[in-house]
Coordinates of C-alpha atoms and ligand atoms in Angstrom, one line a residue:
M1 CA 9.1 -21.6 -11.1
T2 CA 9.1 -17.9 -11.7
G3 CA 6.9 -15.5 -9.8
G4 CA 4.6 -12.7 -10.7
S5 CA 2.4 -15.0 -12.7
L6 CA -0.4 -12.4 -12.7
S7 CA 0.5 -9.6 -15.0
L8 CA 0.5 -6.2 -13.4
A9 CA 1.4 -2.7 -14.5
L10 CA 2.9 -1.3 -11.3
P11 CA 3.6 2.4 -11.0
P12 CA 7.0 3.5 -9.7
V13 CA 5.5 5.7 -7.0
I14 CA 2.6 4.7 -4.7
G15 CA 1.1 7.0 -2.1
H16 CA 1.5 5.4 1.3
R17 CA -1.8 5.4 3.3
G18 CA -2.9 8.0 0.8
A19 CA -0.1 10.6 1.1
A20 CA 0.6 10.3 4.8
A21 CA 2.9 13.3 5.1
A22 CA 0.4 15.7 3.3
A23 CA -2.9 14.6 4.8
P24 CA -4.2 12.3 7.5
E25 CA -3.5 8.6 6.6
N26 CA -6.2 6.3 5.3
T27 CA -8.7 9.1 4.7
L28 CA -10.5 10.4 1.6
A29 CA -8.6 13.7 2.1
G30 CA -5.4 11.6 1.8
F31 CA -6.5 10.2 -1.5
R32 CA -7.4 13.6 -2.8
A33 CA -4.0 14.8 -1.7
A34 CA -2.2 11.9 -3.3
G35 CA -4.1 12.4 -6.6
G36 CA -3.2 16.1 -6.5
L37 CA 0.5 15.2 -6.0
G38 CA 0.5 13.1 -9.1
V39 CA 0.6 9.5 -8.1
A40 CA -1.3 6.8 -10.1
W41 CA -1.8 4.5 -7.2
V42 CA -2.3 4.7 -3.4
E43 CA -1.8 2.1 -0.7
F44 CA -4.2 1.9 2.3
D45 CA -5.0 -0.4 5.2
V46 CA -8.3 -2.3 5.6
R47 CA -9.8 -4.0 8.7
L48 CA -13.2 -4.9 10.0
A49 CA -15.5 -2.8 12.3
A50 CA -17.5 -4.7 14.9
D51 CA -20.5 -5.0 12.5
G52 CA -18.4 -6.4 9.7
T53 CA -18.0 -3.2 7.7
C54 CA -14.6 -2.9 5.9
I55 CA -12.9 0.3 7.1
L56 CA -9.7 2.1 6.5
L57 CA -7.5 2.2 9.6
H58 CA -3.9 1.2 10.2
D59 CA -3.8 0.4 13.9
D60 CA -5.9 -2.1 15.9
R61 CA -6.9 0.9 18.0
V62 CA -8.4 4.2 17.0
D63 CA -6.4 6.2 19.5
R64 CA -3.4 7.4 17.4
T65 CA -5.4 8.6 14.4
T66 CA -8.7 9.8 15.8
D67 CA -10.1 11.6 18.8
G68 CA -11.5 8.4 20.1
T69 CA -10.3 5.5 22.1
G70 CA -10.6 1.7 21.9
E71 CA -10.2 -1.2 19.5
A72 CA -11.8 -0.7 16.1
A73 CA -12.9 -4.3 16.0
Q74 CA -15.1 -3.6 19.1
L75 CA -16.7 -0.5 17.6
T76 CA -19.5 -0.5 15.0
F77 CA -19.1 1.5 11.8
A78 CA -21.7 4.0 13.2
A79 CA -19.6 4.5 16.3
L80 CA -16.4 4.8 14.3
R81 CA -18.1 7.5 12.1
R82 CA -18.5 9.8 15.0
L83 CA -14.8 10.0 15.5
D84 CA -12.7 12.8 14.0
A85 CA -9.9 11.2 11.9
G86 CA -8.4 14.5 10.7
A87 CA -7.9 17.0 13.5
W88 CA -5.0 15.0 15.0
F89 CA -3.1 15.7 11.8
G90 CA -4.0 19.3 11.4
A91 CA -6.8 21.8 12.0
A92 CA -7.5 22.0 8.2
F93 CA -8.5 18.4 8.3
A94 CA -10.9 18.6 11.3
G95 CA -14.1 16.7 10.6
E96 CA -12.5 14.0 8.3
R97 CA -14.0 10.6 9.0
I98 CA -12.8 7.0 8.9
P99 CA -13.9 5.9 5.4
S100 CA -15.5 2.6 4.5
L101 CA -13.8 0.6 1.8
S102 CA -16.9 1.3 -0.4
E103 CA -16.4 5.0 0.0
A104 CA -12.7 4.7 -0.7
I105 CA -13.4 2.8 -3.9
A106 CA -16.0 5.3 -5.1
L107 CA -13.4 8.1 -4.6
L108 CA -10.6 6.2 -6.3
A109 CA -13.0 5.7 -9.3
M110 CA -13.6 9.4 -9.4
L111 CA -9.9 10.3 -9.1
G112 CA -8.8 7.5 -11.5
L113 CA -6.4 6.0 -8.9
G114 CA -5.3 2.4 -8.7
A115 CA -4.6 0.8 -5.3
N116 CA -2.8 -1.6 -3.2
I117 CA -5.3 -2.7 -0.5
E118 CA -3.4 -3.9 2.5
I119 CA -5.4 -6.3 4.6
K120 CA -4.6 -5.4 8.1
P121 CA -6.7 -7.8 10.3
A122 CA -7.2 -7.6 14.0
P123 CA -5.8 -10.7 15.7
G124 CA -7.8 -13.8 14.8
A125 CA -9.7 -12.1 12.0
A126 CA -7.3 -12.7 9.0
A127 CA -9.5 -14.9 6.8
A128 CA -12.7 -13.0 7.7
T129 CA -11.1 -9.6 6.9
A130 CA -9.8 -10.9 3.6
R131 CA -13.1 -12.4 2.5
A132 CA -15.0 -9.3 3.4
A133 CA -12.6 -7.0 1.5
V134 CA -12.7 -9.3 -1.5
E135 CA -16.5 -9.2 -1.5
V136 CA -16.5 -5.4 -1.6
V137 CA -13.9 -5.3 -4.3
R138 CA -15.7 -7.9 -6.4
R139 CA -19.0 -5.9 -6.1
E140 CA -17.6 -2.3 -6.4
W141 CA -14.2 -2.1 -8.0
P142 CA -14.6 -0.2 -11.3
A143 CA -13.7 -2.1 -14.4
R144 CA -11.8 0.9 -15.9
L145 CA -9.2 0.8 -13.0
P146 CA -6.5 -1.8 -12.9
P147 CA -7.4 -4.6 -10.5
P148 CA -6.2 -3.8 -7.0
L149 CA -3.2 -5.5 -5.5
L150 CA -4.2 -7.2 -2.3
S151 CA -1.4 -7.5 0.2
S152 CA -1.0 -8.6 3.8
F153 CA 1.6 -9.5 6.5
E154 CA -0.8 -12.3 7.3
R155 CA -0.4 -15.4 5.2
E156 CA -3.8 -16.6 6.3
A157 CA -5.4 -13.5 4.8
L158 CA -3.6 -14.0 1.5
A159 CA -4.7 -17.6 1.3
A160 CA -8.3 -16.6 2.0
A161 CA -8.1 -13.8 -0.6
R162 CA -6.7 -16.4 -3.1
A163 CA -9.5 -18.8 -2.4
A164 CA -12.2 -16.1 -2.7
A165 CA -10.7 -14.3 -5.7
P166 CA -7.9 -16.2 -7.4
D167 CA -7.9 -13.7 -10.3
L168 CA -7.0 -10.7 -8.0
P169 CA -3.3 -10.1 -7.7
R170 CA -1.7 -10.7 -4.3
G171 CA 1.4 -9.2 -2.7
L172 CA 3.5 -11.1 -0.2
L173 CA 4.1 -8.4 2.4
V174 CA 7.2 -8.8 4.6
G175 CA 9.6 -6.8 6.8
D176 CA 12.9 -8.5 6.3
L177 CA 13.0 -10.9 3.4
P178 CA 12.6 -14.4 5.1
A179 CA 14.8 -17.2 4.1
D180 CA 11.8 -19.1 2.7
W181 CA 10.3 -16.1 1.0
Q182 CA 10.0 -17.9 -2.4
A183 CA 8.1 -20.8 -0.9
Q184 CA 5.8 -18.4 0.8
A185 CA 5.3 -16.4 -2.4
E186 CA 4.6 -19.6 -4.3
S187 CA 2.2 -20.9 -1.6
I188 CA 0.0 -17.8 -1.9
G189 CA 0.5 -17.4 -5.7
A190 CA 2.0 -14.0 -5.2
A191 CA 2.1 -11.5 -8.0
T192 CA 4.6 -9.2 -6.1
V193 CA 6.9 -9.2 -3.1
N194 CA 6.6 -6.1 -0.9
C195 CA 9.5 -5.5 1.4
D196 CA 10.6 -3.0 4.1
Q197 CA 13.2 -0.8 2.3
R198 CA 15.3 -0.5 5.4
R199 CA 16.0 -4.3 5.2
L200 CA 16.7 -4.3 1.5
D201 CA 20.1 -4.4 -0.1
H202 CA 21.0 -4.9 -3.7
A203 CA 21.7 -8.6 -3.4
R204 CA 18.3 -9.3 -1.7
A205 CA 16.5 -7.2 -4.2
R206 CA 18.1 -9.0 -7.1
R207 CA 17.2 -12.4 -5.6
V208 CA 13.5 -11.5 -5.7
I209 CA 13.6 -9.8 -9.1
D210 CA 15.7 -12.5 -10.7
A211 CA 13.2 -15.1 -9.5
G212 CA 10.6 -13.3 -11.5
Y213 CA 8.7 -11.4 -8.8
P214 CA 8.2 -7.6 -9.2
L215 CA 9.5 -6.0 -6.0
L216 CA 7.9 -3.1 -4.1
A217 CA 9.6 -1.3 -1.2
Y218 CA 8.0 0.6 1.7
T219 CA 8.3 3.3 3.0
V220 CA 10.7 5.5 1.0
N221 CA 10.6 9.2 1.7
Q222 CA 14.1 10.1 0.5
P223 CA 14.4 10.7 -3.3
E224 CA 18.0 9.4 -3.3
R225 CA 16.9 6.1 -1.9
A226 CA 14.0 5.9 -4.3
R227 CA 16.4 6.4 -7.2
E228 CA 18.8 3.7 -5.8
L229 CA 16.0 1.1 -5.3
L230 CA 14.5 1.7 -8.8
A231 CA 18.0 1.5 -10.3
W232 CA 18.3 -2.0 -8.7
G233 CA 15.2 -3.0 -10.5
V234 CA 12.6 -2.4 -7.8
S235 CA 9.3 -1.9 -9.5
G236 CA 7.9 0.7 -7.2
V237 CA 8.2 2.5 -3.9
F238 CA 5.5 3.4 -1.3
T239 CA 6.0 6.9 0.0
D240 CA 4.4 9.3 2.4
R241 CA 5.8 12.1 0.3
P242 CA 4.8 11.5 -3.4
D243 CA 5.6 15.1 -4.3
A244 CA 9.2 14.8 -3.1
I245 CA 9.8 11.4 -4.6
L246 CA 8.2 12.3 -8.0
Q247 CA 10.2 15.5 -8.1
G248 CA 13.4 13.7 -7.1
L249 CA 12.9 11.1 -9.9
A250 CA 12.2 13.9 -12.4
D251 CA 15.3 15.8 -11.3
G252 CA 17.4 12.6 -11.4
G253 CA 16.2 12.0 -15.0
S254 CA 17.0 15.5 -16.1
R255 CA 20.4 15.3 -14.4
Q256 CA 21.1 12.0 -16.2
T257 CA 20.1 13.7 -19.5
A258 CA 22.3 16.7 -18.7
D259 CA 25.2 14.4 -17.8
A260 CA 24.7 12.4 -21.0
T261 CA 24.6 15.7 -23.0
T262 CA 27.8 16.8 -21.3
D263 CA 29.4 13.4 -22.1
N264 CA 28.5 13.7 -25.7
I265 CA 29.9 17.2 -26.0
G266 CA 33.0 16.2 -24.1
Ligands
G3P301 O1 2.0 -2.0 2.5 C1 3.2 -1.3 2.7 C2 3.2 -0.8 4.2 O2 2.0 0.0 4.3 C3 3.2 -1.8 5.2 O3 3.4 -1.4 6.5 O4 2.6 -0.8 8.7 O5 2.7 1.0 7.0 O6 1.0 -0.8 6.9 P1 2.4 -0.4 7.3
MG302 MG1 0.0 -0.4 5.0

């Protein structure tokens, strides 16, 4: 069978964790930065607080990206809210808070940004995290935005997302492309395959694309690499540096046009 059964309009450049080189990752400031830098979509990571609130945070612990300490799954949303999630990145972002998924969606609606919601469950919480995120999306996702792409490294999360919301597109998220990637993609009804760009070569990329699955690659911060991947047929790249990648693609385009013009003249 061919993949990508759910039709998706994927943008070529997706802000990673918002725009992680420009603003603290997984924050509202990050989404504003990403929107300002010109992307149409952002990627962010969702997990559960102790009271079941869906929050944006990459790590199991809050230590790296806040002024607090401990496992997010052990802290209530009220406790997480007291943490500063911006000062570690830069003084200009002091006072930034860990957002709830609801707050994130409200801002995406205002900014007109689409999203890849990565379900990043704490150990043992894959299905519960997926179900909770789907519930919020079902209730709050604005009809005028494209439906969000739900992805996860956890197959159990993707299976739970499929059961709860079969109509929402899912991305099979992997590091290296596993030998049985297609069976995995089929088993969760994947709309896309999302791979670590460091493990991707032309042959692997074509295998996925030729099987009918749009391929996304993370995390691409060098314009040359973005151009190469897109030339292979990769649908889009996640980047911490949307400005550099968008500029690089624009420059590449104008260089190609200039080359073609020269060729014509020659
Ligand atoms: O979803 C793409 C990428 O974000 C996956 O890796 O660890 O940055 O969440 P990570
Ligand atoms: Mg992520």
